[in-house]
Structure formats: C-alpha cells, structure tokens
Coordinates of C-alpha atoms in Angstrom, one line a residue:
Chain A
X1 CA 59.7 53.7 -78.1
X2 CA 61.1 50.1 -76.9
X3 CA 61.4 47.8 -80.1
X4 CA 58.2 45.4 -79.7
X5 CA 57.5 42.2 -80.9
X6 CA 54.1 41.4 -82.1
X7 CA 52.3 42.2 -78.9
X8 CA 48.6 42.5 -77.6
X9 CA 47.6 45.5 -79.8
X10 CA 47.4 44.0 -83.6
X11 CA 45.0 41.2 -82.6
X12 CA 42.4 43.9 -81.0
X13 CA 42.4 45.6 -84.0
X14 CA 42.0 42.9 -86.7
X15 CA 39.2 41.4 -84.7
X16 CA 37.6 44.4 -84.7
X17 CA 38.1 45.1 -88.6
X18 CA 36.5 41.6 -88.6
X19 CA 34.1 42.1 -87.1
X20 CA 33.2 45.7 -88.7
X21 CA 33.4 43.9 -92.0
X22 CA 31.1 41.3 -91.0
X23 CA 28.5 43.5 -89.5
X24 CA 28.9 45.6 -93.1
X25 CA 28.3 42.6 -95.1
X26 CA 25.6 41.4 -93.2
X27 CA 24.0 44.9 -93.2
X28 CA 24.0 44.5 -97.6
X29 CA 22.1 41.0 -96.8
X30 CA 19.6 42.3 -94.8
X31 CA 19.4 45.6 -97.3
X32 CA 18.9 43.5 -100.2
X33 CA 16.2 40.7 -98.7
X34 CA 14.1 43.7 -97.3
X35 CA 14.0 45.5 -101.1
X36 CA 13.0 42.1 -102.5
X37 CA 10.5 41.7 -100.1
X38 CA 9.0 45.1 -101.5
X39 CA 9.4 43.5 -104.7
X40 CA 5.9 42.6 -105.4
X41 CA 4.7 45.9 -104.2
X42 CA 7.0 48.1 -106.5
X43 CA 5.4 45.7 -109.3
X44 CA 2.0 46.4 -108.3
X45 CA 3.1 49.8 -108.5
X46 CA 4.8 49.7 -111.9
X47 CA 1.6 48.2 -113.0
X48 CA -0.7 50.9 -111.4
X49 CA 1.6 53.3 -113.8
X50 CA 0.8 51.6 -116.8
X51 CA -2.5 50.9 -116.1
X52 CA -3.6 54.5 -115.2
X53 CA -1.2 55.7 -117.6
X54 CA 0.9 58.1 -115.0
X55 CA 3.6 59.8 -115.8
X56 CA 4.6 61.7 -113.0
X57 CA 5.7 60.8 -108.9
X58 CA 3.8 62.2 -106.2
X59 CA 6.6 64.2 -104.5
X60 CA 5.8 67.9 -104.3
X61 CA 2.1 69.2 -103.9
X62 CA 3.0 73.1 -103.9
X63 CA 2.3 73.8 -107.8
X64 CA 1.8 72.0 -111.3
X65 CA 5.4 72.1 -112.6
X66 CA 6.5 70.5 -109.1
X67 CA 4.0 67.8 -108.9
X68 CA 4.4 66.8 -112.9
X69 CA 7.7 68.0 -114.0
X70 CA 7.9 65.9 -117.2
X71 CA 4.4 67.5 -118.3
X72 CA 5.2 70.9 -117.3
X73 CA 6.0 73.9 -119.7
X74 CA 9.1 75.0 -120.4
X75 CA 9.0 77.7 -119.0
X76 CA 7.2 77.0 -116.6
X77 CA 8.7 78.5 -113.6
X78 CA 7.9 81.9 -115.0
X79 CA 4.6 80.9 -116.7
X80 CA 2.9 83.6 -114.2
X81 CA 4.7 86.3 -116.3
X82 CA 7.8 85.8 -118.2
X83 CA 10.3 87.3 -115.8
X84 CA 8.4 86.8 -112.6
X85 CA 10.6 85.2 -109.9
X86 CA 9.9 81.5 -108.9
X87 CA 8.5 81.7 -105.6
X88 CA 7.9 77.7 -104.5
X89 CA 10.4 76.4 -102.1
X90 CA 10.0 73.2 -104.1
X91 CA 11.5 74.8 -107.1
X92 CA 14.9 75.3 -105.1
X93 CA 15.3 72.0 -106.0
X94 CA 13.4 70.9 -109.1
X95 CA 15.5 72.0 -112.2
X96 CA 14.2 73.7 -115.2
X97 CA 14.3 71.8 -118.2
X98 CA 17.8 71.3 -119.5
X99 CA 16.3 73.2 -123.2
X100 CA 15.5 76.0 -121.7
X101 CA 19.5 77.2 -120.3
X102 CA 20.0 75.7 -123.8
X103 CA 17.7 78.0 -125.7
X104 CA 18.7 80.6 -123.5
X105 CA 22.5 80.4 -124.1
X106 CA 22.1 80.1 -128.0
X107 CA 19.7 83.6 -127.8
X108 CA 22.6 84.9 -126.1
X109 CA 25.6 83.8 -128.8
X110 CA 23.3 84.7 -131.5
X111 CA 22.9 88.2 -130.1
X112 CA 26.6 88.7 -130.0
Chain B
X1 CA 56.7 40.0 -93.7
X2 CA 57.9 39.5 -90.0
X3 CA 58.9 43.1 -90.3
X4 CA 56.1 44.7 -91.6
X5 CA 53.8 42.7 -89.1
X6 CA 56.5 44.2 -86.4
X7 CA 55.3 47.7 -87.9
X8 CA 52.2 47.3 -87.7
X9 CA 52.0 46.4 -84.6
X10 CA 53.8 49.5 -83.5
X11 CA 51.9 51.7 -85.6
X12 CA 49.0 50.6 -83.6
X13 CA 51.0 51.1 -80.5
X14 CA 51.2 54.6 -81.5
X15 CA 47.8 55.3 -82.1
X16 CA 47.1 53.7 -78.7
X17 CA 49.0 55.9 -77.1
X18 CA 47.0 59.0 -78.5
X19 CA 43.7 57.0 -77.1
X20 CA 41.6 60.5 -77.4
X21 CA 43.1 62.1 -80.3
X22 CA 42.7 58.5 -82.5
X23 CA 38.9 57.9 -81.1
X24 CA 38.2 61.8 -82.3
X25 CA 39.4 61.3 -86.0
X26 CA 37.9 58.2 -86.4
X27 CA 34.8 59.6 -85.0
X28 CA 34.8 62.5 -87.4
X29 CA 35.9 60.1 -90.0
X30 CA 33.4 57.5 -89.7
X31 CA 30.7 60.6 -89.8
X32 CA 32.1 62.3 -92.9
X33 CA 31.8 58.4 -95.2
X34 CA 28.9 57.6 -93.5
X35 CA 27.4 61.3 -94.8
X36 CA 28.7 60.3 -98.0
X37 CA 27.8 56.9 -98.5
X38 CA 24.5 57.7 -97.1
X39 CA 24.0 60.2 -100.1
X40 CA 25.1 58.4 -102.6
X41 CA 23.2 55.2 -101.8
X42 CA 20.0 57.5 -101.0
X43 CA 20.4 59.5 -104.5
X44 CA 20.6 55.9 -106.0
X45 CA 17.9 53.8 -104.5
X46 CA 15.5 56.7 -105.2
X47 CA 16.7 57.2 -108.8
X48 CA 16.6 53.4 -109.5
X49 CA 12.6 53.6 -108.1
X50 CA 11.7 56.6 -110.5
X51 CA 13.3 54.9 -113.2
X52 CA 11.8 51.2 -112.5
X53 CA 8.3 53.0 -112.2
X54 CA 8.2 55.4 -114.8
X55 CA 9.8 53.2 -117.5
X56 CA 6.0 51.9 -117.5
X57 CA 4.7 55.3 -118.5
X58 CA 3.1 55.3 -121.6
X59 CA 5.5 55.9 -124.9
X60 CA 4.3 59.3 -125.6
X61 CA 2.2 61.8 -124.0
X62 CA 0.5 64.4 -127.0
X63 CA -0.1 67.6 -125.6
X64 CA -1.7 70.9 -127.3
X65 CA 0.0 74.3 -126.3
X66 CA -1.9 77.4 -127.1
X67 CA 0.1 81.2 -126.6
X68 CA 2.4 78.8 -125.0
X69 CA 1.0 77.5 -122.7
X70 CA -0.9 74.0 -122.1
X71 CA -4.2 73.9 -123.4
X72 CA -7.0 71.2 -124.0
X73 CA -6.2 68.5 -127.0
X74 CA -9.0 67.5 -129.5
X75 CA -10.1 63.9 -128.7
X76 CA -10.2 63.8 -132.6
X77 CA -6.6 63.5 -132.7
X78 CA -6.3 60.0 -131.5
X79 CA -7.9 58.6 -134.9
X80 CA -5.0 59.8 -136.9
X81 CA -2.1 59.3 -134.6
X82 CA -3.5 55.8 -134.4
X83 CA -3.1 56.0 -138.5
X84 CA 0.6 55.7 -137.6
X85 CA 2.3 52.7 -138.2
X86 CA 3.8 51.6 -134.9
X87 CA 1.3 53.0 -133.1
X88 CA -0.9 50.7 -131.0
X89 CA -4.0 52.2 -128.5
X90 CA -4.1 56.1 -127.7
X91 CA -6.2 57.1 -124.8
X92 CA -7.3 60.9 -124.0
X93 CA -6.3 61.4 -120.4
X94 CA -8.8 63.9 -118.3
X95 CA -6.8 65.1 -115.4
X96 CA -6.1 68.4 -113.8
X97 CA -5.3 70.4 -110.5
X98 CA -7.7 71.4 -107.8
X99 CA -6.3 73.9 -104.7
X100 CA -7.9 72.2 -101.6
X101 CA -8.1 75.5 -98.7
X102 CA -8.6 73.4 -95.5
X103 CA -4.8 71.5 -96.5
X104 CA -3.0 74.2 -98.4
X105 CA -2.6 71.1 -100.8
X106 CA -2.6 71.4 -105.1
X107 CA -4.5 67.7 -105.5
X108 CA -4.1 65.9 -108.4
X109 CA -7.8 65.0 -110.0
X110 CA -7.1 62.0 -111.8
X111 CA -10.2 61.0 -114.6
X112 CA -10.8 56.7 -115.1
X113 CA -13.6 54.8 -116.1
X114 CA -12.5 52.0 -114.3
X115 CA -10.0 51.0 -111.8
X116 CA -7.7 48.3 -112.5
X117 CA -7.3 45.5 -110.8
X118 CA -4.3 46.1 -108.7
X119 CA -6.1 49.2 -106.9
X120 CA -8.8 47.2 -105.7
X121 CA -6.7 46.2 -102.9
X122 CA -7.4 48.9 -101.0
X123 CA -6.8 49.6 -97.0
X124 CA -10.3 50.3 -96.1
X125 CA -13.6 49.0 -97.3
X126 CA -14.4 46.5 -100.7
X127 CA -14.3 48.8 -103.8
X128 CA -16.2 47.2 -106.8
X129 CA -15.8 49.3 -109.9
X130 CA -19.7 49.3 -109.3
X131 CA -19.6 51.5 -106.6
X132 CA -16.7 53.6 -108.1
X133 CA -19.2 55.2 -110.3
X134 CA -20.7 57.7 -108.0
X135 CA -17.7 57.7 -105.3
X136 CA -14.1 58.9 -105.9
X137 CA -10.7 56.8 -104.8
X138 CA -7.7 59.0 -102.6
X139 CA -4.4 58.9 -101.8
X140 CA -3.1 58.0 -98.4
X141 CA -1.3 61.2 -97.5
X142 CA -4.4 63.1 -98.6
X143 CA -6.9 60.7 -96.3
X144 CA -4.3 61.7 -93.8
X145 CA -3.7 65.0 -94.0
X146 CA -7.8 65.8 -94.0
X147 CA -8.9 63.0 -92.0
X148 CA -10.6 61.1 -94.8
X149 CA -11.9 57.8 -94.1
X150 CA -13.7 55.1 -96.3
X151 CA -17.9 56.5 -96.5
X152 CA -16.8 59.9 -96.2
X153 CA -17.4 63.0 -98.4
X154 CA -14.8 64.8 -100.3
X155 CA -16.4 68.3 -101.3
X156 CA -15.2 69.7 -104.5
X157 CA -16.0 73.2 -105.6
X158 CA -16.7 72.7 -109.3
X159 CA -15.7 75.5 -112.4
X160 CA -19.0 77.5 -111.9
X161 CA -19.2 77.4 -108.0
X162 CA -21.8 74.2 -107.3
X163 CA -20.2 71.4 -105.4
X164 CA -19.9 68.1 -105.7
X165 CA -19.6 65.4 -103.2
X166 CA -18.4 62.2 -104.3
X167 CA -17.7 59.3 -101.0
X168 CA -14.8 58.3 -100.7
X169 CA -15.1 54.2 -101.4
X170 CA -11.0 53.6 -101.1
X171 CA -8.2 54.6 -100.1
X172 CA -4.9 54.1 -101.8
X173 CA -2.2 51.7 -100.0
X174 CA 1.0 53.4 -98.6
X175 CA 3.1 51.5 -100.5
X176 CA 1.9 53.2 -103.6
X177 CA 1.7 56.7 -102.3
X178 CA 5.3 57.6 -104.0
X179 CA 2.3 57.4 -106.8
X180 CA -0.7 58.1 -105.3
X181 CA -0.5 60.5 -102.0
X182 CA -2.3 63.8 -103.6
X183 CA -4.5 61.5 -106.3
X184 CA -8.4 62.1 -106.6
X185 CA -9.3 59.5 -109.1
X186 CA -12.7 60.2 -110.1
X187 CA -14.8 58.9 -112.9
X188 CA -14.0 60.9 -116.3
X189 CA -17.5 61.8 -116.6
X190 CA -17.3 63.4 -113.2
X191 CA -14.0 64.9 -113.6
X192 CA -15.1 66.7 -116.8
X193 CA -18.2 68.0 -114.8
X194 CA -16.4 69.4 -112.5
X195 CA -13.3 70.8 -114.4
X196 CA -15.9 72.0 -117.6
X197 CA -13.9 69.9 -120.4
X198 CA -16.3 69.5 -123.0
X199 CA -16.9 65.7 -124.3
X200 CA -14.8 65.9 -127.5
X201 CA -11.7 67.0 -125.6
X202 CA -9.3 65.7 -123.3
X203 CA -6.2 67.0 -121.4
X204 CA -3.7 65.4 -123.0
X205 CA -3.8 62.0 -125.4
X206 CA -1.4 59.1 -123.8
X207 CA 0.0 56.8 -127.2
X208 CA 1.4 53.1 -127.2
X209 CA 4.2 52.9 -129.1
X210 CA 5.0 49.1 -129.9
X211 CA 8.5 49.2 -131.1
X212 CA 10.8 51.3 -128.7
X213 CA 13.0 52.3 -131.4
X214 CA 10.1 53.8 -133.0
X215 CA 9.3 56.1 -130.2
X216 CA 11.7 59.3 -131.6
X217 CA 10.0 59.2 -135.2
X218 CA 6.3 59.0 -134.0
X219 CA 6.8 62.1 -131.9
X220 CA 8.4 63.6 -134.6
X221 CA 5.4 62.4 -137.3
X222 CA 2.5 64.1 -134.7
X223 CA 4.6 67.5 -134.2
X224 CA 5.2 67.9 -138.3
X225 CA 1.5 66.7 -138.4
X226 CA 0.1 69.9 -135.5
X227 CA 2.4 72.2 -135.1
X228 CA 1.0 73.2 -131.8
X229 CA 1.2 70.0 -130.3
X230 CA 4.7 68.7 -128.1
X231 CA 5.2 65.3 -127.9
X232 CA 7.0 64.2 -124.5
X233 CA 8.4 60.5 -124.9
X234 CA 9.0 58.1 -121.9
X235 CA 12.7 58.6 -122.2
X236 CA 12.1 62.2 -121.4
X237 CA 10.2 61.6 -118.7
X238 CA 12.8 59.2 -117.5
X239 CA 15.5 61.8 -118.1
X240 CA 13.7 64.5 -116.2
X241 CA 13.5 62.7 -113.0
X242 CA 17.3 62.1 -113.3
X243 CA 17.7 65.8 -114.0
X244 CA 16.1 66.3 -110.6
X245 CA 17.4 63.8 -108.6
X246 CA 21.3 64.9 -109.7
X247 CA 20.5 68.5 -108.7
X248 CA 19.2 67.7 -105.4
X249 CA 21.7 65.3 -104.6
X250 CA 24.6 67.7 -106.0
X251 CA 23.3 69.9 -103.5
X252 CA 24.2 67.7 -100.8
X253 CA 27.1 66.9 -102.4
X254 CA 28.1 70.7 -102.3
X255 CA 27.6 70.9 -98.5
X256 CA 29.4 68.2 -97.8
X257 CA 32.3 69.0 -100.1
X258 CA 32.7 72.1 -97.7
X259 CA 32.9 69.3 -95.1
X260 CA 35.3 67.0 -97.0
X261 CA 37.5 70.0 -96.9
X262 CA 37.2 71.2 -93.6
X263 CA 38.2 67.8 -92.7
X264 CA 41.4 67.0 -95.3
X265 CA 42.6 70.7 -93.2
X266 CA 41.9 69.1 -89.9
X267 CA 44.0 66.0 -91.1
X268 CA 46.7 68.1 -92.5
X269 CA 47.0 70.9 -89.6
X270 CA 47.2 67.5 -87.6
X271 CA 50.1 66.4 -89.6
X272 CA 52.3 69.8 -90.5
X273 CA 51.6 70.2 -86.5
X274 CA 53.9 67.0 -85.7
X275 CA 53.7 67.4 -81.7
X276 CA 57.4 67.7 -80.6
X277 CA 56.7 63.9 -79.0
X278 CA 56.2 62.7 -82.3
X279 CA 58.8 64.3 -83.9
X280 CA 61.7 63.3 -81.7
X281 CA 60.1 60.1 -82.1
X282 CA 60.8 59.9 -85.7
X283 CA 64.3 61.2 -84.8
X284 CA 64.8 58.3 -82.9
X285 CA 63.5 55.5 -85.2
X286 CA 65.6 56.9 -87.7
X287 CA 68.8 57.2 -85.1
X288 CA 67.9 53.3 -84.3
X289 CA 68.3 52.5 -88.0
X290 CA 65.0 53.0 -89.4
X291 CA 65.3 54.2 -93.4
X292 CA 62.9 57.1 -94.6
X293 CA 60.9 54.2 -96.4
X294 CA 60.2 51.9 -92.7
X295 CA 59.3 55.5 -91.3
X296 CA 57.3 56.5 -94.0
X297 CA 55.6 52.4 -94.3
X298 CA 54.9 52.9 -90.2
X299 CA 53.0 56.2 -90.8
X300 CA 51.3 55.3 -93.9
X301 CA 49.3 51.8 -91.8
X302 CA 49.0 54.4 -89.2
X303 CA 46.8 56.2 -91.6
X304 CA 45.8 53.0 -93.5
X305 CA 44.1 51.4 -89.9
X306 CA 42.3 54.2 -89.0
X307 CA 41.1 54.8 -92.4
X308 CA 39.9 51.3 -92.5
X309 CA 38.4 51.4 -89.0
X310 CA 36.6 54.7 -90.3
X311 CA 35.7 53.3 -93.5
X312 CA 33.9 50.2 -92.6
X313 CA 31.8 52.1 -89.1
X314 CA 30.9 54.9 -92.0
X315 CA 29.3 52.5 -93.9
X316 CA 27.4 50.5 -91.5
X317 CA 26.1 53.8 -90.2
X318 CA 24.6 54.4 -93.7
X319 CA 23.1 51.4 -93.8
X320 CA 21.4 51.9 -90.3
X321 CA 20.5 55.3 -91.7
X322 CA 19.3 54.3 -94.7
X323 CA 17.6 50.6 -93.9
X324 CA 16.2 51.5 -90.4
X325 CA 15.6 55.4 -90.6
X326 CA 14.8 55.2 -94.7
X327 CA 17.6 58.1 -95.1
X328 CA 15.7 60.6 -92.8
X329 CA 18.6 63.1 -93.2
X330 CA 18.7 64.0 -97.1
X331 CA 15.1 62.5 -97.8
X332 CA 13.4 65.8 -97.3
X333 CA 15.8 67.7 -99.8
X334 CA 15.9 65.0 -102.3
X335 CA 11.8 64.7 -102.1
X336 CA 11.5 68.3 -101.8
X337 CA 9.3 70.0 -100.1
X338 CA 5.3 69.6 -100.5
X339 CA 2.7 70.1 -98.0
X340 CA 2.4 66.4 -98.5
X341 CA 5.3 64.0 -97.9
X342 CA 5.1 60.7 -99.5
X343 CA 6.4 58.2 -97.7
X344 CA 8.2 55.6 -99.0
X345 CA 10.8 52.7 -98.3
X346 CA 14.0 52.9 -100.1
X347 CA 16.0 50.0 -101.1
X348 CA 19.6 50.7 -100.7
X349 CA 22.5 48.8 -102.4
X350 CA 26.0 48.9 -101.5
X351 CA 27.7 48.9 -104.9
X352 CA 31.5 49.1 -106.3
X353 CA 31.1 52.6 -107.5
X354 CA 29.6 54.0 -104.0
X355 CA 32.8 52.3 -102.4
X356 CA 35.0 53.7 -104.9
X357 CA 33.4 57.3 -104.8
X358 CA 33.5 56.9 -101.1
X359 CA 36.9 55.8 -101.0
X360 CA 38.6 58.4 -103.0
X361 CA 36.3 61.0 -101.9
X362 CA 37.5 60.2 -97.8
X363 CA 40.4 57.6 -97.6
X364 CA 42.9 59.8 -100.5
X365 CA 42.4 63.0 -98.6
X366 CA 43.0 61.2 -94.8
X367 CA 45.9 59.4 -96.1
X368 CA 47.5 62.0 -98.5
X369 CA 47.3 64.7 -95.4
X370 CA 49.0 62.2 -93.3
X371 CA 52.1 61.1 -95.2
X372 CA 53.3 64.3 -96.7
X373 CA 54.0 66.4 -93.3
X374 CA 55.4 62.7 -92.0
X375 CA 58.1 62.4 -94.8
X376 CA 59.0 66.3 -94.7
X377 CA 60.0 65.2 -90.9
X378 CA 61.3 61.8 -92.2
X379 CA 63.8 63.5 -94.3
X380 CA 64.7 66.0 -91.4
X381 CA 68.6 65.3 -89.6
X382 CA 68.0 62.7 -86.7
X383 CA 70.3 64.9 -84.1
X384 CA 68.0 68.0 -85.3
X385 CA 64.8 66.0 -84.7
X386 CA 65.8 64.7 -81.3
X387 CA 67.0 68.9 -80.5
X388 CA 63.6 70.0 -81.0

C-alpha cells in the first residue's frame, strides 16, 4: 500500500495497449486488401445475377421457400395445408414474410 | 497530471497484485467482445454481399398464383407489360426444383439459351455455348457432393418417368457458389422437356424497369392489369434477405445477451464482494488522505485498463475469426442449414457503429459493475473499513 512513484508497471501496460492497437489496426488493413482482392470476383458474380437474371442465394437446399425466399408464397411455410407445422430445420431461421404477421394481426383486430 | 499518472500506476499495481483474478476477467472479457464483434461484423459482411449481389436482380419478377399458390405465367404476357412505358426487355424465366435421392438435395434447374460470358470461366474443361446445347452446367457444391466431374452424366428423371442424361460440360467456380452451389443450368428447351412446361408458358416473366423510381407503379400497373398475378420488385427481394439475416443474427444476439448478463453478475458479485484486503485498503487510502473522488478515479482506470486490454484482444480475435476461419462459429446459423453448404469468403469491416455497439454492449456493463460497489465502500468510515 506504500505510496509509489511512477514505477515499472504503467510502461508494461501501455506497450502492450500499443501494441494490441497496432496488431488491431493492422488486422482492418489486411481485412480490407483481402475483400478487394475478391473484388473482381464479387463483380463477376453480380454480373452472373444480372445476366441469368437470379434472384435468390444459394444458402439452404431443404425446400422451395428456403432456397428462394423472395419468390416464395406467402404462406408458404404452411403451403402443405394451411395449419400444418413447418417442419425444415432451415425454417428455424428463415422468417415468414413480414405481411403475413401483418395480415394476421389485422384479421385478429378486425375480429374483435 | 503527475497525480493521475501516480494513480494509474497504482491502479495497475493493484491489478498486478491479483495476477490470476485480473488474467481470468480479461480472459472472459476479451471472449464475450470478441463474440460480439464477431457477430456483428459477420451479420454485416454477409448482409452487405446479399445486398451488393442482389441489387442486380432484375426490377420485377411477374408471377401467376392460381388457388393461391404459384402456378405457370402466359409467355403472352410479356407483349403487354412491355406496352408499359418505362419498361425495357421482359424475359420468361423457365426454372424449377428437382429432389435428387442419391444427395437428399432440392436442386435448382435453372433454364438458358446461352451462357454468358462470365460463366465460361469454368474450373474444369472449355465450355463453348456450342457444346452447352446438349450438356448441362453445375454448381460446385453439387459436383461435390455427387462426385460430378466435367464428361460426366447427370441423370434426371423427367415428369412422365423417362430420363434424361445431359454431360456435365462445366462446373461452376467456388467463388460464385453463394450463387451457384445447387444450380443445374440446362438449356430452356431441355428444361421444359423435362419439367412438361408447354412452349407458350414460362415460370415466371423477369421485367427491366429503366427508371428506378418507376419500379413501385409498374408492379402496381401489371397487378390492376391480372389480378392473379404478384409482382415482387428488387427492393423486396433486397428487403427479404435483410429480414433473414436480422433474425438469424438476433438469434445470436439472444444467446449472447444471456451471456452479457451472466457476465455484468460476475463483474458485480466481484465488486459487492470487496475481499476484506481490498476493503481495508480503501480504508487506508482514504485514512492517508485520499478523497472519495482519487478513490473512486483509482478504481474507475482499474476498470478502464482492463476494459481496454479486453477490448482491443476481443477485437483482434474477431478478426482472426472472421478473416482466417471466415466466421466458422455463427456461419452455420446465419447460412442455415441445407444439405449443401455454400462456401464463401466474407469480407469483414471494422466500422464505428460495431465499436460503439461493442463498446456499450461490454465496456458500460464491466465498468458500471465495478464503480458502484467501490463508491458504496468509498463512502464507508475509514476506522470502520480498516475494523473489518
């Protein structure tokens, strides 16, 4: 508990907040000249959608309203039968449409 | 400013003399930002890549809905939506899904009468659009998952039960399979054998929409013109794939909220449980002369160097994780799952909002936790705080 003056400690850690920041801003360097490297590919790619006219990225395989959810129904997570469960562990984490809680919360007011 | 380098240095004293206890927080701490960061920058990098893509799709996709559901669109069509001023080409798109047994995959049979230019740089073999005719073009992740290779044959089971066999002449790149992993791209004529879509009728008509302003009242001109047909524009294609991305990365986000918490309770049971070392200590400082404000200045850097120690390791985790191991812990959940993974490089950037988010979200909490029990004990009667 000895009053100290500035001793051994304080240098230790501003190098190594230095050295930290450094190493962080180097890390955005490299992060940003590997992504422009890929530039040319992503504009390949960008030109492959307008060319083949897609609409859709090739993320999830398991069913239609997974692997094009801008071109699916909307219901389609019950479009087996209207109040059939969704089954595809893909649709854990692709969301409805944001029309059909909508449509489905203006049924409900209008009911009251 | 001699004095508050003086307490500095003696706040790091003190949290060298806790070697163990200082390394464990800053290891937890350093995970928690780095968990967060990583997130944030992932959710990011892959929304930026939908949205730099897609924005290329065309202006407005026509489709017909019979009973409510999506059913085949008159090729006739295209001659009056063309009729619509604004409107530049509209192309009838043949495409459809086809359940492949041996990989548990739904492909994605894509309908062209010629491949542009860009695909022609394939992986394997030289792909003139001559031999195109007769062959078909995959994706990667497809060639991979059933073992396709250049001069192979892709069997597919056709509407009435015949097969067809087109060879494979290319294979997609793997820098486009975020694109192209479950494609088929077969010619239209082909594609309409196989899926029985008669010649005046397409899947769905793709429009051109010059003026990007116009894009709301053309939809809105073909739906009053068929009432069964929807209209889905390029901004709510855009908008969908934000949709999706949010959720899955608010899941995340969920989980680690739980964590964020469990940790801001770690930090605070840390500080309401002053060890009786530390609190005679601040019984002395403040029996030495120290005011309430040098006590409370020494334990805020206290919290402020380990937070920044944290802070900065956090990040350069995330940006191991993310630039070296492409984000391997949330990709699967923000992908979702598929019996066919595209892979695909991210490009991460470390912006002022992530550092902000990250900061409030990490630092606040630490620091917060860590002055409130300290001033409670700050405030406390030297002569008791020595007696305990």
């Amino acid at each position: 508990m000895e009053g100290r003056r500035a001793g051994p400690s304080s240098p230790v850690v501003i190098w190594l907040v230095m050295v930290e920041a450094v190493t962080l801003i180097a890390l955005t360097v490299v992060g940003a000249a590997t992504s422009s490297e890929d530039d040319r590919l992503r504009h390949v790619n960008r030109r492959l959608v307008h060319d083949m006219l897609l609409t859709d990225l090739a993320l999830s395989t398991g069913t239609s309203y997974c692997r094009h959810p801008s071109q699916a129904d909307l219901f389609a997570p019950h479009g087996d039968h209207p109040s059939s469960l969704e089954h595809f562990p893909a649709g854990s984490f692709v969301a409805p449409p944001a029309i059909t809680f909508l449509s489905f919360q203006n049924s409900g007011s209008s009911e009251k | 400013m001699r004095r508050h380098i003086r307490i500095i240095d003696f706040a790091i004293a003190n949290l060298r003399r806790r070697p163990t206890k200082s390394l464990v927080v800053i290891l937890v701490y350093s995970i928690l930002v780095a968990a967060i960061a990583s997130l944030m920058m992932y959710v990011n990098a892959v929304r930026r890549e939908s949205r730099f893509l897609l924005s290329e799709s065309p202006e407005i996709i026509v489709q017909s809905l019979r009973g409510g559901r999506h059913d085949l669109i008159p090729i006739a069509r295209a001659d009056v939506i063309r009729a619509i001023r604004g409107v530049g080409t509209v192309t009838p798109r043949v495409w459809g899904y086809y359940f492949d047994p041996p990989t548990g995959a739904t492909l994605t049979l894509w309908g062209t009468d010629s491949l542009p230019e860009e695909l022609l740089a394939f992986e394997e073999g030289e792909i003139p659009n001559e031999t195109f005719v007769d062959g078909c073009a995959v994706g990667s992740g497809f060639a991979d998952t059933r073992f396709l290779g250049v001069g192979d044959r892709f069997p597919i089971k056709g509407f009435d039960g015949s097969l067809f066999a087109p060879r494979v002449v290319g294979i997609f790149r793997s820098s486009s399979s975020l694109l192209t992993n479950d494609l088929v791209v077969l010619q239209t004529d082909h594609l309409r054998r196989v899926f029985a879509i008669k010649p005046g009728l397409a899947t769905d008509l793709a429009v051109e929409v010059y003026n990007p302003n116009e894009v709301a009242n053309v939809a809105t001109k073909i739906q009053e013109e068929w009432p069964d047909a929807r209209a889905i524009t390029v901004s709510q294609i855009l908008s969908t794939y934000d949709a999706a991305f949010d959720w899955r990365g608010g899941l995340w986000a969920a989980f680690l909220a739980s964590c964020i918490a469990a940790f801001a309770i770690l930090v605070w049971e840390k500080g309401t449980g002053l060890s009786a070392e530390e609190y005679r200590n601040i019984g002395l400082l403040k029996a030495t002369g120290w005011k309430i404000r040098e006590v409370m200045e020494l334990k805020l850097l206290e919290g402020a160097i380990v937070s920044l120690i944290s802070f900065l390791t956090g990040l350069i985790i995330a940006q191991i994780h993310l630039i070296w191991f492409n984000g391997f812990v949330f990709a699967r959940v923000i992908k979702g799952w598929s019996v066919q993974f595209p892979t695909f490089e991210i490009a991460p950037q470390l912006d002022a909002s992530t550092l902000l988010i990250c900061g409030s979200l990490s630092v606040a909490p630490y620091v917060a936790a860590n002055l409130i029990p300290s001033w409670r004990a700050s405030i406390t009667d030297p002569d008791m705080a020595l007696r305990s």
